[in-house]
Amino acid sequence: MARWRFNLPLLLLAALQPWLALAEHSFENTAIVRTVELGGALVHVTTTYAIKALEDGSSVYTLAIPRDEHQKTSWLEVKIKGQSAILPLDLVGQDIKTGILYYAAELPKPLKLNATTNLVVETVQTHATYPWPAEAGQKDPQSLKYETELLVLSPYVTAVQRTKIRTPSPQVHSFTKPEGLEAFTLEDPVTKSGATLTYGPYKNIPQSTSEDFVEDKQKRVTVHYECDFPVIEISKLTRAAEISHWGANLNIEDNIVLHNGGPKLKGHFSRLEHQSSAYFGRSPPHVIPGMTLHLPAGIQNVYYYDFIGNVSTSRLRTAPSVPKGSPSTQFSVLELKPRYPVLGGWNYSFTLGWDSPLRDSAGYDSKTGKWVVAIPVMTPIPSAVIDQAEVKIVLPEGATDFDFYPPFPASMNEVASHITYLDTIGRPTITLHYNQLTDKHSGIIYVTYRVPFSAHMKKPLAVATAFIGVFVLALTWRRVDTRIQRQK
Amino acid sequence: MAVLQIAVAAFTNEQLLTLTQNQGKTKVIPVNDQNFQKILSGERDYHLVLLLSSAVPQINCVLCNEFHPDFNIVANSWFQDHPNGLSEEELNDEDSPKKNVYFLHSEFAESRQLFQLLQLNNIPKVYHFPPSSSIKANDYIKEFDEYQFYQGVHRELLASYLKSVTGLQFNIYIPPDYSKIAINAVFAFTFALLIRRYRKEAYNIATSRPLWSSIILVGVLLLISGYMFVQIRGVPYVREHANGRVDYFVPGQQNQLGVETQILSFVYVYYFQFSD
Amino acid sequence: MTTKAYALPSDLSPATVTNTTSLLRIIALAFISGAAIASRLFAVINFESIIHEFDPWFNYRATRVLVADGFYEFWNWFDPTAWYPLGRVVGGTVYPGLMATSGVIYKILHALNLPVDIRNICVLLAPGFSSLTAWSTYMFTKELKDESAGLLAAAFIGIVPGYISRSVAGSYDNEAIAIFLLMFTFFNWIKALKTGSAFFGTIAALFYFYMVAAWGGYAFITNMIPLHALALLLMGRYSSRLYVAYSSWYAVGTLASMQVPFVGFQPVRTSEHMAALGVFGLLQIIAFAELVRSHVSSKQFQTLLYASVIGLGFLGTLAIIGLTYKGWIAPWTGRFYSLWDTGYAKKYIPIIASVSEHQPTAWPSFFMDLQFLIFLFPAGVVMCFRELRDEHVFVIIYAIVASYFAGVMVRLMLTLTPVVCVAAAIAFSTVLDTYINPVEPEAPADEAASSEVNSVASDVTNPSTPTPVSKKSKKAVKDSSASSTTGPFGDLVASVTSGKSGKKGERSFGVFGLDTRLVVIFHAIGMLIFFVWHCTWVTSNAYSSPSVVLASSNPDGSQHIIDDFREAYYWLRQNTPETAVVMSWWDYGYQIAGMADRPTLVDNNTWNNTHIATVGKAMSSSEEVAYPILRKHDVDYVLVIFGGLIGYSGDDINKFLWMVRIAQGVWPDEIQEPNYFTRKGEYKIDDEASPTMKNSLMYKMSYYRYAELFGGGQALDRVRGQQVPKTGPTLDYLDEAFTSENWIVRIYEVKKEDLLGRDLKSANAFAQGKKRKRTKPASRRKALL
């Protein structure tokens, strides 16, 4: 289970303390290596804990995450190095004083005394960077700032730890040189080579979650670097997926509000400069000229419009449909271009939709007599964050005892009824709400439901009756004499 | 010395006044190659307003024909207000002494010299010559100012312009055209008489279908072959080129010549003869 | 017994014939409406389902409000974003018919669970109604001649460009439904007149009301019907049928039409409506006179009649004159007046004169819009004289009046088109009848009679293949009656409609042989085919482009869409504050309101000349003068259309002179047209352009930094075909905010007052001066000095 559960009651410090007390004797970190991949809207952080069990059969490893980092984090998963299985993760509670949140990771099998293993904690942070300077001219480069805590906190004693920060380009304007670390290291606390900053190694760090440690020893580091690709933010994504058995068709429609999170445009947009820079092939990094999206294979009549009609500035290469189950390596590639280049701070909202054959994503389970339809949560947009997402799944009319299995729990979900063309009773719809989706979240929602044959017949019957009614009316009208007085 | 005197001695105010009074219905003094030196050059204590235009069909100056009547109206109205020039108190009004105004008209055909002298390449033009003290010949070429033609009612625009340059009040009196009224009355009367006299025939004519249908026919034919266009736009009948070549048709969907209307009407008549 | 040109099947029961005929008729009508709709869809196929041009954008916006907020909200909708800062009382200043129509359709469809997007309803409204128009034209023509003529007329009006030009998919304008209402009202009027039934009179009145609610052109009906009635009176054709029809129409119609807020009391106050009132009064008098006549002896009646008629007529005119004088009756409105005094608009209302569709019509456009109908038209009109029934009189009047209007104003071609189709259909079907009629008369003299006999006979004894015969027989009857009534009129008919009587009279009987028939019929069919071809061609090429999107073709021949307008409008919509006021020339007001959803100073409903003149003044005067105007109207953005780069000729520089003229109308001493011409009196934008021109805001905004695009090369304006000065204009009070891909739309932001209280010019100069120490393009530096 990738995302932690909020619904667990937060234990307060009182309850927390003894638990930690007994926790800290169970492990020690022989080494912690944190790698921060800086980017635009997303920052990928991979922390590897080399742990050694101090007690026999200790199986619950506790992670500590500072509050502010926790707020930015939208994805958190723990694995054993070299294994694909994701370890179950529980929010234990929050320390009110230090604001640290504790997670308990369940190891697959208890470790013997002095046995070691490597835990890999992967997190994705959204909105972790901010443009600096906040405004940039049309031709200026794009620089971002990223702040983080220097030391990885842990309720256990740590032998050695280091933090590597990789910037997208070797252009690093400035970075913090922490002082007062004599306790942990004697040589230079930070070294820069190319696009990588290395903090550490810092040796024999005590149990670091205590309040006084956080206050005196913990440092903040800031990196000011140049980012040569735009900061793409999707303020809102509304996806509507409509399943139609009559058309054997799955229609997916995305309403997307695009926002350029880079530095705001200083002054005004000059088409002249834009065209000349495009002409010389060096268009500035904070302009979003377009996006290349990978849509599913075998889609038909793709449409791309906004509030005032078609947008004719885009290219599509469709791939042939691939049979269900077989690993689909090929995509339909859509080179999507907004009406205008989206500069720093600008918005652009549009609608993108397509039909795809239902058989590619639906299957009939003859045992249960249920349909199973797979609907992707979103179309992955590289290095973009989706602040709010709403996925609405419209089942065929008359679908009964339906159920849905999202890849990760939604922040909210509701079931409603939706009436569209020639419906009589309306179609059940499932709506799921998400926040802060990243490229890690491109999962698939499985929906199962049962459609009786009668439901299929509803539509034609309704239409037929309507037409017959009209004809009958016409007949009677022709036959009945509506004149007031007969003329002879 | 004397020669020079004679050469450039302009009219005095009184002379011009009498000259104006002696004019016929329109109180505008005609200027031509014989008299323009005499009238324009030399010193004057009065304003001159000169209209340079042409009614010659070859030139086909639409604006001239449109503007000339208004010019006359202004001139006559002025004369109607001041039959004997300006009154004493106006003439020697201490804070701003006024000067009388005289209206001149020069037809291109009769005063080509003058037009050349003024180097005109487009007409009509209205020049205002302020009172001047220069006695040399042809000084007036430098010392006039020009009226700008705008969209709108010419007589009012002209009046306001003159008011601005002379500082005098110009009222406008549009003379009722009695002759027209009379003619109409006579026509109406005779018509009525004829009707009474030949009631029977009149009735037959009025109720004859051939007559009506041919009237309607001609009317419709004219209208659908662009007659109104010709009327409104005042397009020429045919277009003649310098080399004598004559265009009967012009390209363009929103353009045509006068003759096209007639050609087309005949074509249409012929066609529905045939089509039927 | 006369001979037949060809044999007819003789084993069909009359019942079969009639049934088959009616079936065929229905099928034909279905096909016609199909064609009518289909031929209007070029716009959607070539481009997309989008609202066209300018006014439709307002109608579309209003309709959205109607369906979103409901009718009452719409009824008293005050739009503060239009005519900023004045605002506009939309509910009271529109003809709501169009919006109401699509609103109702929308509601019905949604009640049937057909959630059709309102945009598509608006786009497809015009084609839908065009099929209704075809049907009502069929009914109308049927009253005049017969079904076959009716079908022809329906087919003609279905595809004739003159009507398509205003009713392609997406041109969501009042005319879209108005023509149907026009024809249907006329049909009901004719019907009412024939049957003398108050029922049809009332229906006519109701549709008249619908028309009033839908289109300003309702004045045409308001004057056509009284004119017809008057003509009938003068022809001594007064009848109780006329009385009933007219009275019911006028009473109900007028009362109903006064319910439209925009019309209000005009029907009793303005001169446009006086004719109807007058004829109504006259009819009452005459009816009264008739009544009296039936009671008193004719001698007294004569005197009485004379006295009363003269007296009443005199009083009536006096009353009307007096009322007009008192101002109770408003004189003609400008637009209407400009129809009579054709020079009027040019002199007094430049705004009207500036609109291209108010120009007079040259014959080529007649031909382009009506093709071969235009020369069948007079024939048909003259044929109406054969049997001069009341409805024929109507057509004749309609023909002459409409062709006058069409001649004066291009846009009124629309009112001419229906009668052209009707008349042409009458003429054409007469030709066909004549040549398909298998009866061979012995001599031209009694041809008619005999044909009558035989065709009638043939109808009962040996009916033939359904349609031709059943039509033909009726025709024959008509022809006979016609040529018998031809009496005093024969020669003209002979010369004009000489199809059968005259021409072929002198020639041998061979003319009645199949060969001649075939020749003529093939010729006729050929004309029809060419007509269809022409209509399709004109429609697809001339009338189907939504002027919002421009189409050009790539080198490889594929279609390339130039979408600058929407690009810029959408940019405004997404990246400027909701309340940002946009100033542009009035042509684009509706589009900005519709697509960019921003307040505008002026728009296409040109009700406030001064406001427009203000914009004109701001555009045509120098920055220093314009800036206070802009600030006073708190304008945030100024939008100009500039076609110089890709040669889009409908741009603002070409409209500029109208802005100047309109501004000059209000500020004659500040703006003067001649100052915008060169010494030689030419209209130029290159180095020779007059200083006033070069300093005008419009010029500066159009050519700001344009020359730099050519990187020192010769900067060419592709519309004017002139070289743009190398050192382009500089702007101190405005900032370039956005320019669309092909530079068609250029948006400038109006700077706020300088914080240090300097005037922006010096402030700018100061800033520039600082910059100049750093690197700066040479052109700018020169321009500054």
Coordinates of C-alpha atoms in Angstrom, one line a residue, chain C residues 312-517:
Chain C
L312 CA -62.5 61.3 -43.5
G313 CA -59.5 61.0 -45.7
F314 CA -58.9 64.7 -45.2
L315 CA -59.3 64.4 -41.4
G316 CA -57.1 61.3 -41.3
T317 CA -54.2 62.9 -43.2
L318 CA -54.6 66.1 -41.1
A319 CA -54.5 64.0 -37.9
I320 CA -51.4 62.1 -38.9
I321 CA -49.6 65.3 -40.0
G322 CA -50.6 67.0 -36.8
L323 CA -49.4 64.1 -34.7
T324 CA -46.1 63.9 -36.5
Y325 CA -45.7 67.6 -36.1
K326 CA -46.6 67.3 -32.4
G327 CA -44.0 64.6 -32.2
W328 CA -46.5 61.9 -31.2
I329 CA -45.5 60.0 -34.3
A330 CA -41.8 59.7 -34.7
P331 CA -40.4 60.3 -38.2
W332 CA -38.6 57.6 -40.1
T333 CA -35.7 56.1 -38.2
G334 CA -32.3 56.6 -39.8
R335 CA -31.8 53.1 -41.2
F336 CA -35.3 53.1 -42.6
Y337 CA -35.0 56.5 -44.0
S338 CA -31.7 55.7 -45.7
L339 CA -33.7 53.2 -47.9
W340 CA -35.7 56.1 -49.5
D341 CA -33.2 58.9 -49.6
T342 CA -30.2 56.8 -50.7
G343 CA -27.7 59.5 -50.0
Y344 CA -29.0 60.0 -46.5
A345 CA -26.8 57.5 -44.7
K346 CA -23.6 58.6 -46.4
K347 CA -24.2 62.2 -45.3
Y348 CA -25.6 61.8 -41.8
I349 CA -25.0 58.3 -40.4
P350 CA -21.4 57.3 -41.2
I351 CA -21.9 54.2 -38.9
I352 CA -24.6 52.9 -41.2
A353 CA -22.7 53.8 -44.3
S354 CA -19.5 52.2 -43.0
V355 CA -21.1 48.7 -42.9
S356 CA -20.4 46.9 -46.1
E357 CA -23.7 45.2 -46.3
H358 CA -25.5 48.5 -46.5
Q359 CA -24.0 49.2 -49.9
P360 CA -26.1 49.2 -53.1
T361 CA -26.2 46.0 -55.1
A362 CA -24.5 45.6 -58.4
W363 CA -26.0 43.2 -60.9
P364 CA -23.2 40.6 -60.6
S365 CA -24.1 40.0 -57.0
F366 CA -27.7 39.6 -58.0
F367 CA -26.6 37.0 -60.5
M368 CA -24.3 35.3 -58.0
D369 CA -27.0 35.0 -55.5
L370 CA -29.9 33.9 -57.7
Q371 CA -28.3 32.6 -60.9
F372 CA -30.8 31.7 -63.5
L373 CA -33.8 32.5 -61.3
I374 CA -33.0 36.1 -61.9
F375 CA -34.2 36.0 -65.4
L376 CA -37.0 33.6 -64.8
F377 CA -38.2 36.1 -62.1
P378 CA -39.6 38.8 -64.4
A379 CA -41.3 36.1 -66.5
G380 CA -43.0 34.7 -63.4
V381 CA -44.0 38.1 -62.3
V382 CA -45.6 38.8 -65.7
M383 CA -47.3 35.4 -65.6
C384 CA -49.0 36.5 -62.4
F385 CA -50.9 39.0 -64.6
R386 CA -52.5 36.2 -66.6
E387 CA -55.1 35.4 -64.0
L388 CA -54.8 38.3 -61.7
R389 CA -56.1 36.8 -58.5
D390 CA -55.6 38.6 -55.3
E391 CA -52.6 36.6 -54.3
H392 CA -51.0 37.3 -57.6
V393 CA -51.3 41.0 -57.0
F394 CA -49.5 40.3 -53.7
V395 CA -46.6 38.6 -55.5
I396 CA -46.4 41.5 -58.0
I397 CA -46.2 44.1 -55.3
Y398 CA -43.8 42.0 -53.3
A399 CA -41.6 41.6 -56.4
I400 CA -41.3 45.3 -57.2
V401 CA -40.9 46.5 -53.7
A402 CA -38.4 43.8 -52.8
S403 CA -36.3 44.3 -55.9
Y404 CA -36.1 48.0 -55.1
F405 CA -34.9 47.3 -51.6
A406 CA -32.5 44.7 -52.8
G407 CA -31.1 47.2 -55.2
V408 CA -30.5 49.7 -52.5
M409 CA -29.0 47.5 -49.9
V410 CA -27.1 44.3 -50.4
R411 CA -28.3 42.7 -47.2
L412 CA -32.0 43.1 -48.4
M413 CA -31.3 40.6 -51.1
L414 CA -32.5 38.3 -48.5
T415 CA -36.1 39.6 -48.7
L416 CA -36.0 39.5 -52.5
T417 CA -34.9 35.9 -52.7
P418 CA -38.2 34.2 -51.6
V419 CA -40.3 36.0 -54.2
V420 CA -37.7 35.4 -56.9
C421 CA -37.9 31.7 -56.1
V422 CA -41.7 31.8 -56.1
A423 CA -42.0 33.7 -59.4
A424 CA -39.2 31.7 -61.1
A425 CA -40.9 28.5 -60.0
I426 CA -44.2 29.6 -61.5
A427 CA -42.5 30.5 -64.7
F428 CA -40.5 27.3 -64.8
S429 CA -43.3 25.0 -64.0
T430 CA -45.4 26.7 -66.6
V431 CA -42.8 25.9 -69.2
L432 CA -42.6 22.3 -68.0
D433 CA -46.4 21.9 -67.9
T434 CA -46.6 23.3 -71.4
Y435 CA -44.0 20.9 -72.9
I436 CA -44.9 17.8 -70.9
N437 CA -48.6 18.1 -71.6
P438 CA -49.0 15.3 -74.1
V439 CA -52.1 16.9 -75.7
E440 CA -51.5 18.2 -79.3
P441 CA -53.9 21.0 -80.1
E442 CA -55.0 21.4 -83.7
A443 CA -54.6 25.2 -83.8
P444 CA -53.2 27.7 -81.4
A445 CA -56.6 29.5 -81.2
D446 CA -58.6 26.7 -79.5
E447 CA -55.5 24.9 -78.2
A448 CA -56.2 26.0 -74.7
A449 CA -59.8 24.9 -74.8
S450 CA -59.1 21.6 -76.3
S451 CA -56.2 20.9 -74.0
E452 CA -58.5 21.6 -71.2
V453 CA -61.1 19.1 -72.4
N454 CA -58.6 16.5 -73.2
S455 CA -56.5 16.7 -70.2
V456 CA -59.5 16.6 -68.0
A457 CA -60.7 13.7 -70.0
S458 CA -57.3 12.1 -69.8
D459 CA -57.4 12.5 -66.1
V460 CA -60.5 10.4 -65.7
T461 CA -60.3 8.1 -68.6
N462 CA -56.7 7.3 -69.0
P463 CA -54.6 8.7 -66.2
S464 CA -50.9 8.4 -66.8
T465 CA -47.8 8.0 -64.7
P466 CA -48.9 9.6 -61.5
T467 CA -47.1 13.0 -61.1
P468 CA -47.0 14.4 -64.6
V469 CA -50.6 13.7 -65.3
S470 CA -52.2 14.8 -62.1
K471 CA -50.1 17.9 -62.3
K472 CA -50.6 18.3 -66.0
S473 CA -54.3 18.1 -65.8
K474 CA -54.6 20.8 -63.3
K475 CA -52.2 22.8 -65.3
A476 CA -54.2 22.4 -68.4
V477 CA -57.2 23.7 -66.6
K478 CA -55.2 26.7 -65.4
D479 CA -53.8 27.4 -68.8
S480 CA -57.1 27.3 -70.4
S481 CA -58.6 29.6 -67.9
A482 CA -55.5 31.7 -68.2
S483 CA -55.6 32.1 -72.0
S484 CA -59.3 32.6 -71.9
T485 CA -58.9 35.5 -69.4
T486 CA -56.0 36.8 -71.4
G487 CA -58.4 39.1 -73.3
P488 CA -56.9 42.6 -73.4
F489 CA -53.6 41.1 -72.4
G490 CA -53.1 38.5 -75.0
D491 CA -50.4 40.3 -77.1
L492 CA -48.1 40.8 -74.1
V493 CA -48.6 37.3 -72.9
A494 CA -47.9 36.2 -76.4
S495 CA -44.7 38.2 -76.6
V496 CA -43.6 37.3 -73.1
T497 CA -44.9 33.9 -72.2
S498 CA -45.0 32.9 -75.8
G499 CA -44.2 29.4 -74.8
K500 CA -47.2 27.8 -76.5
S501 CA -49.6 30.3 -77.9
G502 CA -47.8 32.9 -80.1
K503 CA -44.5 31.6 -81.3
K504 CA -45.6 28.1 -82.1
G505 CA -48.8 29.3 -83.6
E506 CA -47.3 30.5 -86.8
R507 CA -45.0 27.5 -87.1
S508 CA -46.0 24.1 -88.2
F509 CA -47.6 21.5 -86.0
G510 CA -44.2 19.7 -85.9
V511 CA -43.4 21.9 -83.1
F512 CA -45.7 19.9 -80.9
G513 CA -43.8 16.8 -81.8
L514 CA -41.6 15.1 -79.3
D515 CA -38.4 16.5 -80.7
T516 CA -39.2 20.1 -79.8
R517 CA -40.5 19.1 -76.4

